[in-house]
XYZ file of C-alpha atoms in Angstrom:
733
model
C -157.827 67.683 -44.444
C -156.335 65.870 -41.736
C -152.723 66.373 -40.729
C -151.959 62.941 -41.707
C -153.564 63.449 -45.296
C -150.930 66.379 -45.458
C -147.732 65.255 -44.664
C -148.869 61.996 -46.451
C -147.656 61.520 -50.678
C -150.326 61.968 -53.436
C -151.396 58.996 -55.266
C -152.635 58.652 -58.863
C -154.305 56.386 -61.090
C -151.020 56.047 -62.969
C -148.236 54.621 -61.410
C -145.089 56.973 -63.165
C -147.547 60.051 -61.849
C -147.394 58.267 -58.192
C -143.814 57.812 -58.076
C -142.580 61.384 -60.436
C -145.671 63.124 -57.369
C -143.295 61.091 -54.054
C -140.364 62.743 -55.374
C -141.141 65.735 -55.305
C -143.006 65.611 -51.818
C -140.209 64.270 -50.352
C -137.784 67.177 -52.204
C -140.297 69.807 -50.994
C -139.941 68.375 -47.173
C -135.998 67.828 -47.245
C -135.614 71.632 -48.829
C -138.370 72.788 -46.385
C -136.405 71.206 -43.599
C -133.211 71.552 -44.290
C -133.422 75.390 -45.257
C -135.060 75.848 -42.230
C -132.816 74.218 -39.684
C -129.529 75.946 -42.243
C -131.068 78.577 -41.124
C -131.077 78.765 -37.402
C -128.334 77.485 -37.463
C -126.075 80.582 -39.540
C -128.506 82.965 -37.258
C -126.254 82.188 -34.050
C -122.767 82.170 -36.306
C -123.335 84.423 -38.502
C -125.440 86.995 -37.236
C -124.751 89.888 -39.520
C -126.930 87.967 -42.070
C -130.159 87.964 -40.009
C -132.050 89.838 -42.561
C -130.169 87.688 -45.925
C -131.478 84.131 -43.927
C -134.538 85.280 -42.675
C -135.567 86.440 -46.086
C -134.606 83.210 -47.853
C -136.444 80.750 -45.531
C -139.718 83.153 -45.558
C -139.298 82.100 -49.560
C -139.001 79.161 -49.002
C -141.402 78.316 -46.582
C -143.870 80.892 -48.368
C -143.422 78.363 -52.143
C -143.654 74.947 -49.565
C -147.544 74.554 -49.203
C -148.402 76.199 -52.538
C -145.636 73.693 -54.402
C -147.869 71.035 -52.437
C -150.845 72.311 -53.577
C -149.703 71.250 -56.856
C -148.439 68.791 -56.536
C -151.679 66.632 -54.507
C -153.721 67.985 -57.590
C -150.878 66.335 -59.907
C -149.331 69.101 -61.316
C -145.935 67.636 -60.350
C -144.272 69.217 -63.471
C -145.574 72.701 -62.727
C -144.541 72.716 -58.606
C -141.274 70.689 -59.878
C -139.551 74.027 -62.473
C -141.491 76.358 -60.054
C -138.822 75.113 -58.071
C -135.848 74.919 -59.438
C -136.839 78.338 -60.942
C -136.990 79.189 -57.550
C -134.205 78.032 -56.106
C -131.891 79.214 -58.886
C -133.519 82.649 -58.237
C -133.398 82.963 -54.631
C -129.157 81.129 -55.426
C -128.446 84.280 -57.728
C -129.355 87.083 -55.715
C -127.389 85.604 -53.184
C -124.756 85.686 -54.751
C -124.938 88.719 -56.191
C -125.780 90.878 -53.477
C -123.104 89.477 -51.472
C -120.600 86.757 -51.373
C -120.489 85.804 -55.195
C -118.948 82.873 -56.369
C -117.691 82.367 -53.076
C -120.289 82.383 -51.434
C -121.496 79.080 -50.391
C -125.053 80.177 -51.536
C -123.911 78.459 -54.987
C -123.724 75.207 -54.039
C -127.560 74.917 -54.219
C -126.509 74.977 -58.376
C -125.454 71.077 -56.951
C -129.484 70.249 -55.655
C -131.077 72.281 -58.345
C -129.010 70.345 -60.968
C -130.253 66.671 -59.040
C -133.611 67.536 -59.004
C -134.083 68.759 -62.458
C -132.744 65.103 -63.075
C -134.921 63.593 -60.482
C -137.744 64.953 -62.007
C -137.454 65.197 -65.171
C -135.579 62.706 -66.472
C -131.386 62.454 -66.927
C -131.513 65.006 -70.473
C -133.291 67.645 -68.278
C -130.523 67.054 -65.636
C -127.378 67.296 -68.272
C -129.009 71.263 -69.331
C -129.771 71.849 -65.883
C -126.221 71.097 -65.184
C -125.086 72.997 -67.860
C -126.782 76.102 -68.209
C -126.008 76.378 -63.551
C -121.955 76.344 -65.200
C -123.130 79.163 -66.952
C -125.288 80.479 -64.557
C -121.776 80.026 -62.100
C -119.866 81.364 -65.335
C -121.465 84.437 -65.231
C -121.015 85.358 -61.344
C -117.469 84.685 -62.285
C -116.974 87.242 -65.041
C -119.098 89.769 -63.560
C -117.528 89.230 -59.899
C -113.735 90.217 -61.697
C -114.842 93.046 -63.481
C -115.698 94.484 -59.908
C -119.478 94.719 -61.068
C -120.351 92.948 -57.977
C -120.293 94.663 -54.461
C -117.375 93.256 -52.589
C -117.422 90.039 -50.962
C -118.563 90.355 -46.867
C -118.697 86.000 -46.111
C -116.944 85.186 -43.487
C -116.278 82.012 -43.332
C -115.591 80.350 -39.761
C -115.030 76.979 -39.271
C -118.860 76.806 -37.740
C -120.544 78.163 -40.259
C -118.461 75.630 -42.960
C -119.511 73.243 -41.217
C -123.095 74.007 -41.240
C -123.485 74.656 -44.751
C -121.471 71.375 -45.577
C -123.581 69.853 -43.783
C -126.723 71.283 -44.963
C -125.924 70.002 -48.645
C -124.290 66.678 -47.771
C -127.519 66.054 -46.230
C -129.529 67.871 -49.598
C -126.926 64.792 -51.488
C -128.255 62.207 -49.380
C -131.899 62.610 -49.231
C -131.553 63.024 -53.762
C -129.543 59.868 -53.775
C -131.676 58.178 -51.415
C -134.358 59.184 -53.812
C -132.274 58.396 -56.758
C -131.643 55.022 -55.472
C -135.253 54.526 -55.289
C -135.754 55.479 -58.156
C -133.839 52.761 -59.720
C -135.351 50.394 -57.801
C -139.082 51.403 -58.769
C -137.207 51.591 -62.606
C -135.741 47.944 -61.834
C -139.342 46.744 -61.086
C -141.389 47.983 -63.766
C -139.083 46.981 -65.947
C -138.946 43.028 -64.223
C -142.675 43.208 -64.281
C -142.482 44.162 -67.793
C -140.344 41.285 -68.366
C -142.682 38.398 -66.443
C -145.476 40.096 -68.700
C -144.018 40.004 -71.609
C -142.771 36.317 -70.527
C -146.076 35.535 -69.571
C -147.407 37.222 -72.936
C -145.298 35.088 -74.541
C -146.407 31.955 -73.135
C -149.933 31.850 -74.302
C -148.806 33.212 -77.643
C -146.888 29.695 -78.347
C -149.807 27.858 -76.407
C -152.523 29.547 -78.557
C -149.873 28.449 -81.560
C -150.240 24.929 -80.141
C -153.748 25.240 -79.417
C -154.079 25.910 -83.205
C -151.772 23.987 -84.688
C -153.910 21.190 -82.950
C -157.103 21.951 -84.246
C -155.500 22.405 -87.667
C -153.643 18.754 -87.797
C -156.577 16.988 -85.965
C -159.518 18.563 -86.894
C -162.181 16.321 -89.215
C -163.508 19.517 -91.052
C -161.420 20.864 -94.249
C -158.610 24.176 -93.421
C -157.649 25.758 -96.359
C -155.345 28.893 -96.811
C -155.520 31.065 -99.848
C -153.308 34.401 -100.105
C -154.897 36.946 -102.881
C -152.717 37.668 -105.346
C -152.201 41.712 -106.331
C -153.691 40.464 -109.806
C -157.050 39.269 -108.630
C -155.918 34.854 -108.508
C -155.413 32.556 -105.533
C -152.834 31.159 -104.587
C -153.049 28.105 -102.300
C -150.492 28.716 -99.991
C -151.601 24.809 -97.469
C -154.453 23.267 -96.669
C -154.534 20.774 -92.974
C -154.435 16.055 -93.246
C -157.797 16.202 -93.014
C -157.561 17.879 -96.783
C -154.758 16.152 -97.508
C -156.666 12.759 -97.385
C -160.063 13.613 -99.119
C -158.179 15.813 -102.069
C -155.224 12.558 -102.539
C -153.122 16.557 -102.700
C -149.686 16.573 -100.493
C -148.861 20.516 -99.018
C -146.385 20.507 -99.892
C -147.102 19.367 -103.688
C -150.373 22.408 -104.338
C -148.106 24.690 -102.517
C -147.777 28.552 -104.426
C -150.142 26.719 -107.183
C -153.084 29.173 -107.785
C -156.830 27.875 -108.049
C -156.771 27.451 -111.829
C -153.608 25.353 -112.055
C -155.157 22.752 -110.408
C -159.205 23.233 -110.572
C -160.760 22.774 -114.213
C -161.393 26.107 -115.917
C -165.431 26.125 -115.284
C -164.965 24.795 -111.553
C -162.614 27.838 -111.396
C -164.398 30.479 -111.817
C -167.384 28.920 -109.586
C -165.649 28.558 -106.633
C -163.911 31.891 -107.383
C -166.973 33.869 -107.236
C -167.058 33.293 -103.083
C -163.780 33.782 -102.880
C -163.953 36.948 -104.809
C -167.778 37.591 -102.284
C -165.957 37.244 -99.721
C -163.410 40.141 -100.627
C -166.269 42.460 -101.454
C -168.461 41.703 -98.840
C -165.074 42.279 -96.375
C -166.261 39.996 -93.637
C -166.878 35.874 -93.149
C -169.789 34.383 -95.544
C -170.950 31.015 -95.591
C -172.261 29.033 -98.320
C -172.795 24.572 -99.257
C -171.359 24.086 -102.357
C -170.471 20.315 -104.400
C -166.926 19.397 -104.927
C -164.942 16.075 -106.443
C -162.516 15.701 -104.688
C -159.935 12.382 -105.117
C -162.788 10.706 -107.490
C -165.763 11.440 -104.635
C -168.521 13.300 -104.179
C -168.704 15.528 -101.302
C -171.085 18.010 -100.235
C -169.729 20.930 -97.856
C -170.771 23.694 -96.021
C -167.945 26.180 -96.597
C -167.010 29.268 -94.500
C -164.795 31.281 -96.182
C -163.321 34.850 -93.638
C -160.674 36.981 -94.992
C -157.515 37.733 -93.188
C -156.133 41.809 -93.606
C -152.164 42.919 -94.090
C -151.266 46.185 -91.564
C -152.597 48.424 -94.469
C -156.158 47.225 -94.357
C -156.095 45.122 -97.220
C -157.747 41.666 -97.448
C -154.248 39.188 -98.248
C -154.961 35.647 -96.805
C -159.050 34.143 -97.287
C -158.893 31.093 -94.510
C -161.543 28.647 -95.549
C -163.178 26.213 -93.721
C -165.138 22.972 -95.178
C -167.289 21.087 -93.128
C -168.808 17.824 -94.932
C -172.128 17.699 -94.774
C -172.175 14.608 -97.697
C -173.584 11.926 -94.821
C -176.033 14.192 -93.365
C -177.697 14.855 -96.614
C -177.816 11.983 -98.082
C -179.900 10.909 -94.816
C -182.045 13.926 -95.369
C -182.645 12.682 -98.594
C -183.852 9.476 -97.639
C -185.664 10.786 -94.706
C -188.088 12.702 -97.417
C -188.178 9.317 -99.767
C -188.854 7.364 -96.388
C -191.572 9.828 -95.265
C -194.549 8.441 -96.045
C -193.760 4.973 -95.308
C -193.238 6.703 -91.735
C -196.777 9.016 -91.197
C -197.544 5.854 -92.007
C -196.133 3.648 -89.212
C -196.107 6.157 -86.412
C -200.234 6.863 -86.735
C -200.543 3.255 -85.859
C -198.288 3.509 -82.575
C -200.140 6.321 -81.111
C -198.071 9.475 -81.614
C -198.844 12.713 -82.845
C -195.785 13.786 -85.626
C -195.571 17.320 -86.653
C -193.108 18.938 -89.065
C -192.431 22.454 -88.038
C -191.515 25.649 -90.399
C -189.420 27.718 -88.852
C -189.409 30.825 -91.199
C -193.233 30.473 -91.772
C -193.781 29.916 -88.146
C -196.877 26.674 -88.677
C -196.422 23.333 -88.028
C -198.255 20.511 -89.863
C -200.051 17.914 -87.065
C -200.341 14.096 -88.224
C -200.835 10.637 -86.662
C -202.930 9.908 -83.469
C -204.272 13.808 -82.572
C -207.373 12.760 -81.204
C -206.858 10.478 -79.115
C -204.238 12.190 -78.059
C -206.331 15.945 -77.428
C -209.505 15.519 -77.909
C -209.129 18.140 -81.185
C -210.314 16.701 -84.876
C -207.137 16.186 -87.315
C -208.765 19.618 -89.316
C -209.391 21.643 -85.839
C -205.624 21.374 -84.366
C -204.080 21.693 -88.400
C -204.486 25.412 -86.557
C -201.988 24.748 -83.850
C -199.221 26.660 -84.810
C -195.505 27.875 -82.781
C -196.737 30.223 -81.140
C -200.825 27.963 -79.774
C -197.766 24.970 -79.370
C -196.184 27.325 -76.717
C -199.553 28.764 -75.246
C -200.913 24.851 -74.636
C -197.813 23.667 -72.891
C -198.404 23.976 -68.713
C -196.874 27.653 -66.882
C -194.814 24.876 -65.145
C -193.049 23.808 -67.334
C -193.279 26.342 -70.246
C -189.641 27.877 -69.123
C -188.020 25.034 -69.207
C -189.675 23.043 -72.668
C -188.946 26.525 -74.457
C -184.959 26.891 -73.159
C -184.287 23.205 -74.332
C -186.178 24.547 -77.397
C -185.166 26.728 -77.998
C -181.570 26.260 -77.572
C -181.462 22.974 -80.370
C -182.834 25.406 -82.936
C -179.713 28.103 -82.351
C -177.948 24.604 -82.544
C -179.927 22.893 -85.450
C -179.167 20.022 -83.391
C -181.577 17.249 -82.235
C -183.555 17.489 -78.536
C -186.042 15.428 -75.855
C -187.867 16.664 -73.921
C -190.790 16.051 -71.227
C -194.194 18.609 -70.509
C -197.456 19.079 -70.058
C -199.570 19.616 -72.523
C -203.315 21.022 -73.068
C -206.275 19.226 -74.061
C -209.076 20.191 -76.132
C -211.449 19.707 -72.958
C -208.508 21.757 -70.684
C -206.632 18.738 -69.135
C -202.950 17.948 -69.192
C -201.783 15.070 -70.741
C -197.716 13.983 -70.286
C -196.124 14.028 -73.333
C -192.457 12.768 -74.566
C -191.815 15.212 -77.403
C -188.984 14.227 -79.577
C -187.927 16.890 -82.525
C -184.706 17.492 -84.366
C -183.611 20.553 -86.644
C -182.457 20.511 -89.860
C -180.382 23.418 -90.897
C -181.250 25.278 -94.141
C -178.219 26.510 -96.870
C -176.387 29.272 -93.973
C -177.125 26.575 -91.454
C -179.764 28.345 -89.403
C -182.871 25.750 -88.671
C -185.906 25.710 -91.236
C -187.171 23.249 -90.590
C -188.370 20.964 -87.291
C -189.207 17.589 -87.594
C -190.652 15.831 -84.206
C -192.733 13.557 -82.308
C -195.213 13.694 -79.188
C -196.797 10.719 -76.995
C -198.531 10.094 -74.706
C -196.568 9.154 -71.420
C -199.527 10.117 -67.912
C -199.840 6.904 -67.523
C -195.822 6.619 -66.581
C -195.464 9.659 -64.901
C -198.658 8.664 -62.664
C -196.825 5.324 -61.781
C -193.689 7.732 -61.234
C -195.611 9.679 -59.090
C -197.214 7.815 -56.947
C -194.018 5.449 -56.036
C -192.480 8.476 -55.425
C -195.056 9.560 -52.957
C -194.995 6.154 -51.494
C -191.310 6.201 -50.852
C -191.561 9.907 -49.067
C -193.889 8.129 -46.956
C -191.882 5.214 -46.112
C -188.974 7.331 -45.004
C -191.238 8.904 -43.125
C -192.477 5.547 -41.446
C -188.544 5.050 -40.847
C -187.833 8.328 -39.324
C -190.941 8.681 -37.416
C -189.648 5.073 -36.179
C -186.173 5.329 -35.777
C -187.066 8.186 -33.484
C -189.015 6.285 -31.648
C -186.305 3.820 -30.969
C -183.782 6.194 -29.976
C -186.520 7.300 -28.105
C -187.216 3.598 -26.381
C -183.101 3.253 -26.302
C -182.976 6.822 -23.533
C -185.991 5.018 -21.697
C -183.848 1.868 -20.971
C -180.874 3.603 -20.411
C -182.789 5.835 -17.841
C -184.144 2.499 -17.048
C -180.963 0.289 -16.827
C -179.323 2.645 -14.518
C -182.380 3.352 -11.787
C -182.567 -0.685 -11.747
C -178.641 -0.654 -10.966
C -179.013 1.941 -8.261
C -182.125 0.364 -6.269
C -180.379 -2.290 -6.523
C -177.453 -1.290 -4.912
C -179.371 0.067 -2.168
C -180.452 -3.105 -0.369
C -177.564 -5.180 -1.999
C -175.067 -2.767 0.861
C -177.160 -3.649 3.458
C -177.349 -7.022 3.105
C -174.058 -6.824 3.097
C -173.541 -4.610 5.438
C -175.918 -5.815 8.333
C -174.336 -9.469 7.546
C -170.981 -8.127 8.547
C -172.290 -6.849 11.985
C -173.681 -9.971 11.960
C -170.473 -11.735 11.427
C -168.683 -9.345 13.826
C -171.536 -9.345 17.008
C -172.600 -12.617 16.746
C -169.418 -15.017 14.658
C -168.367 -16.668 17.687
C -171.451 -17.794 18.694
C -172.933 -19.140 16.489
C -173.866 -22.115 14.716
C -171.298 -23.602 12.451
C -174.671 -23.821 10.017
C -175.583 -20.363 10.441
C -172.339 -19.060 10.196
C -171.880 -20.570 6.794
C -175.528 -18.974 5.646
C -174.401 -15.585 6.594
C -171.073 -16.703 4.233
C -173.071 -17.962 1.441
C -175.122 -14.588 2.169
C -172.378 -12.104 1.733
C -171.197 -14.056 -1.495
C -175.240 -13.341 -2.995
C -173.766 -10.294 -2.057
C -170.992 -9.478 -3.829
C -171.909 -11.094 -6.226
C -175.067 -9.181 -6.932
C -173.018 -6.096 -6.643
C -170.378 -7.132 -8.930
C -173.209 -8.220 -11.606
C -175.329 -4.375 -10.485
C -171.842 -3.411 -11.300
C -170.979 -4.557 -14.875
C -174.703 -3.599 -16.020
C -173.903 -0.640 -15.275
C -169.982 -0.647 -17.250
C -172.048 -2.279 -19.916
C -174.067 0.728 -20.618
C -172.083 3.148 -20.390
C -169.562 1.687 -22.830
C -172.140 3.297 -25.407
C -172.718 6.634 -23.571
C -168.736 6.937 -23.078
C -167.734 10.292 -25.185
C -164.352 8.913 -27.268
C -161.195 10.506 -27.347
C -158.931 8.735 -30.751
C -155.110 9.401 -30.118
C -152.373 6.872 -31.658
C -151.908 3.451 -28.468
C -148.875 1.900 -27.846
C -150.576 -1.855 -27.697
C -147.794 -3.016 -26.170
C -147.013 -0.878 -23.510
C -151.133 -1.357 -23.428
C -150.877 -5.519 -22.120
C -147.391 -5.276 -20.826
C -149.651 -2.908 -17.848
C -153.372 -5.095 -18.160
C -150.734 -8.518 -17.738
C -148.851 -7.384 -14.274
C -151.888 -5.699 -12.894
C -154.137 -8.927 -12.826
C -150.724 -11.654 -12.523
C -150.312 -9.604 -9.325
C -153.666 -10.964 -8.235
C -152.359 -14.282 -8.580
C -148.483 -14.330 -7.331
C -148.478 -17.841 -6.775
C -148.728 -19.284 -9.988
C -146.698 -19.769 -13.392
C -148.259 -17.863 -15.980
C -146.080 -17.077 -18.688
C -147.080 -13.910 -21.381
C -145.359 -13.678 -24.678
C -146.329 -10.806 -26.368
C -145.322 -10.418 -30.354
C -144.483 -6.492 -31.655
C -147.718 -5.185 -31.817
C -148.916 -2.326 -34.267
C -149.884 0.943 -32.815
C -153.124 1.381 -32.975
C -156.160 5.053 -33.157
C -158.194 4.364 -30.334
C -159.745 4.766 -27.182
C -156.755 3.780 -24.265
C -159.413 3.502 -21.523
C -161.342 1.758 -23.451
C -158.853 -0.692 -25.171
C -157.725 -0.815 -21.008
C -160.769 -2.632 -20.256
C -160.850 -5.064 -23.616
C -157.870 -6.349 -22.251
C -158.404 -5.612 -18.714
C -161.283 -8.822 -19.728
C -159.377 -10.636 -22.511
C -156.329 -11.082 -19.855
C -158.357 -11.449 -17.051
C -161.026 -14.473 -18.921
C -157.055 -16.309 -20.423
C -155.392 -15.935 -15.940
C -159.102 -17.573 -15.211
C -159.997 -20.463 -17.484
C -155.577 -21.419 -17.422
C -156.418 -22.004 -13.732
C -156.641 -26.203 -13.893
C -152.695 -25.917 -15.503
C -149.448 -26.416 -14.145
C -148.127 -23.633 -15.930
C -150.433 -21.192 -17.900
C -149.322 -19.951 -20.980
C -150.391 -16.835 -22.718
C -149.533 -15.086 -26.078
C -151.094 -12.174 -28.191
C -149.962 -11.263 -31.171
C -151.178 -9.820 -34.275
C -151.428 -9.437 -38.550
C -152.447 -6.636 -40.785
C -155.571 -7.218 -43.416
C -155.703 -4.839 -45.400
C -156.907 -1.025 -44.046
C -157.223 -2.619 -40.724
C -154.415 -4.920 -37.230
C -156.164 -8.008 -36.248
C -155.079 -8.950 -33.095
C -155.831 -11.619 -30.536
C -155.052 -13.693 -27.045
C -154.599 -16.818 -27.425
C -154.086 -19.488 -23.935
C -153.841 -22.473 -23.307
C -156.507 -22.970 -20.874
C -159.722 -25.397 -21.064
C -161.340 -23.634 -23.830
C -165.122 -24.577 -25.433
C -167.569 -26.379 -27.812
C -167.821 -23.633 -30.845
C -171.306 -24.973 -30.998
C -171.955 -22.700 -28.539
C -169.659 -19.529 -29.955
C -173.111 -17.786 -30.738
C -173.832 -16.923 -27.443
C -170.486 -15.615 -26.077
C -170.676 -12.031 -26.379
C -174.574 -11.981 -24.821
C -174.662 -10.551 -21.361
C -174.866 -12.705 -18.740
C -173.961 -15.647 -21.939
C -171.870 -18.258 -19.234
C -170.012 -21.899 -20.299
C -168.767 -22.611 -17.591
C -170.772 -22.348 -14.023
C -169.770 -20.071 -11.204
C -168.509 -23.098 -9.144
C -165.888 -23.742 -11.483
C -165.258 -19.903 -12.765
C -165.878 -17.445 -10.982
C -167.567 -14.097 -12.773
C -170.670 -12.280 -14.551
C -170.505 -13.389 -18.203
C -170.817 -9.462 -18.414
C -167.116 -9.103 -19.687
C -167.128 -10.243 -23.708
C -170.900 -7.651 -24.154
C -168.155 -5.115 -23.179
C -165.498 -6.388 -25.085
C -167.803 -6.354 -27.948
C -169.238 -3.640 -27.712
C -165.961 -1.819 -27.198
C -164.435 -3.523 -30.901
C -167.795 -2.509 -32.679
C -166.915 1.346 -30.614
C -164.242 1.006 -32.727
C -166.024 0.112 -36.163
C -163.997 -3.389 -35.320
C -164.400 -7.058 -35.547
C -164.552 -9.701 -32.955
C -164.594 -13.871 -33.304
C -162.967 -16.468 -31.840
C -161.566 -20.723 -31.856
C -161.342 -23.513 -29.580
C -162.167 -26.809 -28.848
C -162.676 -28.474 -25.309
C -159.625 -29.058 -23.407
C -157.362 -27.119 -26.260
C -157.651 -23.462 -25.032
C -159.004 -20.684 -26.933
C -158.189 -17.590 -29.201
C -160.083 -14.030 -29.134
C -159.696 -11.783 -32.383
C -160.591 -8.531 -32.671
C -159.779 -5.585 -35.442
C -159.028 -2.491 -35.090
C -158.108 0.553 -37.130
C -154.014 0.858 -37.486
C -152.496 4.561 -36.668
C -150.544 6.914 -39.668
C -148.012 9.298 -38.710
C -147.556 12.026 -41.915
C -143.909 10.456 -42.132
C -145.533 6.971 -42.893
C -147.720 8.782 -45.807
C -144.900 10.822 -47.084
C -145.149 13.836 -44.938
C -143.522 15.568 -42.051
C -144.067 13.291 -39.380
C -147.121 15.111 -37.683
C -149.170 12.799 -36.744
C -151.837 11.551 -39.167
C -155.347 9.910 -37.956
C -156.393 7.049 -40.469
C -159.804 6.911 -39.045
C -162.986 9.614 -38.134
C -165.349 9.866 -34.993
C -168.934 9.247 -35.435
C -171.330 11.844 -33.677
C -172.709 8.947 -31.869
C -169.504 7.483 -31.038
C -168.417 5.821 -33.818
C -164.854 5.292 -35.524
C -164.347 4.824 -38.962
C -162.021 3.672 -41.139
C -160.908 6.656 -43.525
C -159.381 4.230 -46.462
């Protein structure tokens, strides 16, 4: 046992016992510490009483571990009694041997009284207070009669302060314990009150469910009071019984059964009621009754209800209408012969299983399905039938079979069945259990059809499907491998092309610097053409690299301020042609969810195209706007440029596709392919409208960005799109 365990308060399964043990644990430590500290103080203040203080402290110190051990073992009550008695004896002996009632130790009776109240309740505390008052009264009498030695108590200011401090510390600790006990009691009371409220709520809910069942069920529920003279008085019945009988509960309440039905029928009905009372347990039976001029068949269950004395004073009856079911059984029996003839022609096996005996009667296409003759197959009882089910299908089939038999219902299952030659056929087995008077299944009527051809076709189709999936997966893997190889090829070719291009460009610069002035004009023009061609080729290679990087670049979707992005890109592009008159009109654009660096490339390409193709205009006009359609934002960029014929629109977004010559409008034909790929990565769409000499409008869609405020939240941004592993985005809506 470690020091931590020694100083910790013990715990028990009972909460109240744990609390009482904690109180005693705290009191023991308080008494020990306070007594030792007071003794040390008094040894210095009143050294003439050294023997008295030391002996008192030894008693407390010796008693402490013993009482702690008892408390830890659950003997809290015994430990508390010993503590109270020892403190009383110690205070009384000290008062008798010196000091009398004026001795400061008599104040220990107050502490003892508080301990009694804390450990054993207020009644014991009051009794202890009376007893200790009597003790002090006896001490006062003895002292007054001179039977006690003359007091030798010398009171000093410090001794008074020490004893007062000791008792004040005890009072403070006991007040702390009392407050904690009160709080604990209040918490327990509050918990019990909550439990009671929950219990009452559950009871009300249960009563509500019972009332709903009583009033809405189609079964007839009736309540009977058992009178002292043995008669049965109808208390009430539910609306279903009222509708069938045509009598309300108010009309029959309090009437004996003999007042409601003819005497002969009353004797027959009460016979079942008396049997229920005699057996003292629920009983079930079938009966026929005439209610409201109509004949009914019921499956009735009677449930006896005992009172506090254990006597049956009420019976609850539940009558389930089985009229239609019995009529169906009768009709089934009548048409059985006709049905057998029809089924034999359909190629099915018909069986009639008698549950109590386990025997099965077989008819139909037995020989055609199994190879057995009809006479041979009549020996197949329920055990033999179970053995003929394929082991892999046995558990599933028998689970469905036994569940249907338990609930007296029908079942429909498929399994493999062994034929005479040992092979298996797939059969579809459908059966209906018919209950007896007790409600248990007594008979089963069913049919088995051969579905082997259907199952084999299903297996073949599944196998083909799996093979097709495997081929698709194989081709997908090959396509992914080809894409990676194509990316590697594009990257390698682009870099291999760049080296000679840079050399051509560099050598051209050297030729122009070294020999440009001395070269003929035709040669200078040729060098300029070479340099321009190499630069166009460099731009083309760079665009190819940019195009190949679009699908590989990781996306960082976030809220994009489209207004700011458009204006920043436009200012950059217009700065390249400061002499032109270009007007930009921008509506208030909604924010979107996307990768800002990729969307910047979209606007760089589209705005640069708009500026380029409005070159022939004296004043260029570019409009940027938007609208919302469903769960996506639609943005557009419109210019008043040269436009193009829409019959070529299908080629516009292809790589290297140009509708104008490089001499008319420079470019590589890659920019719109880059734009389309970026929009597609954002799960958007892009299209164009144009006419020759009437300008062009590009439309594209992007997912919107919505903050939590817009959806009723507290202002934390909430994206409405997800990023796919391959880098695409998809709207959540």
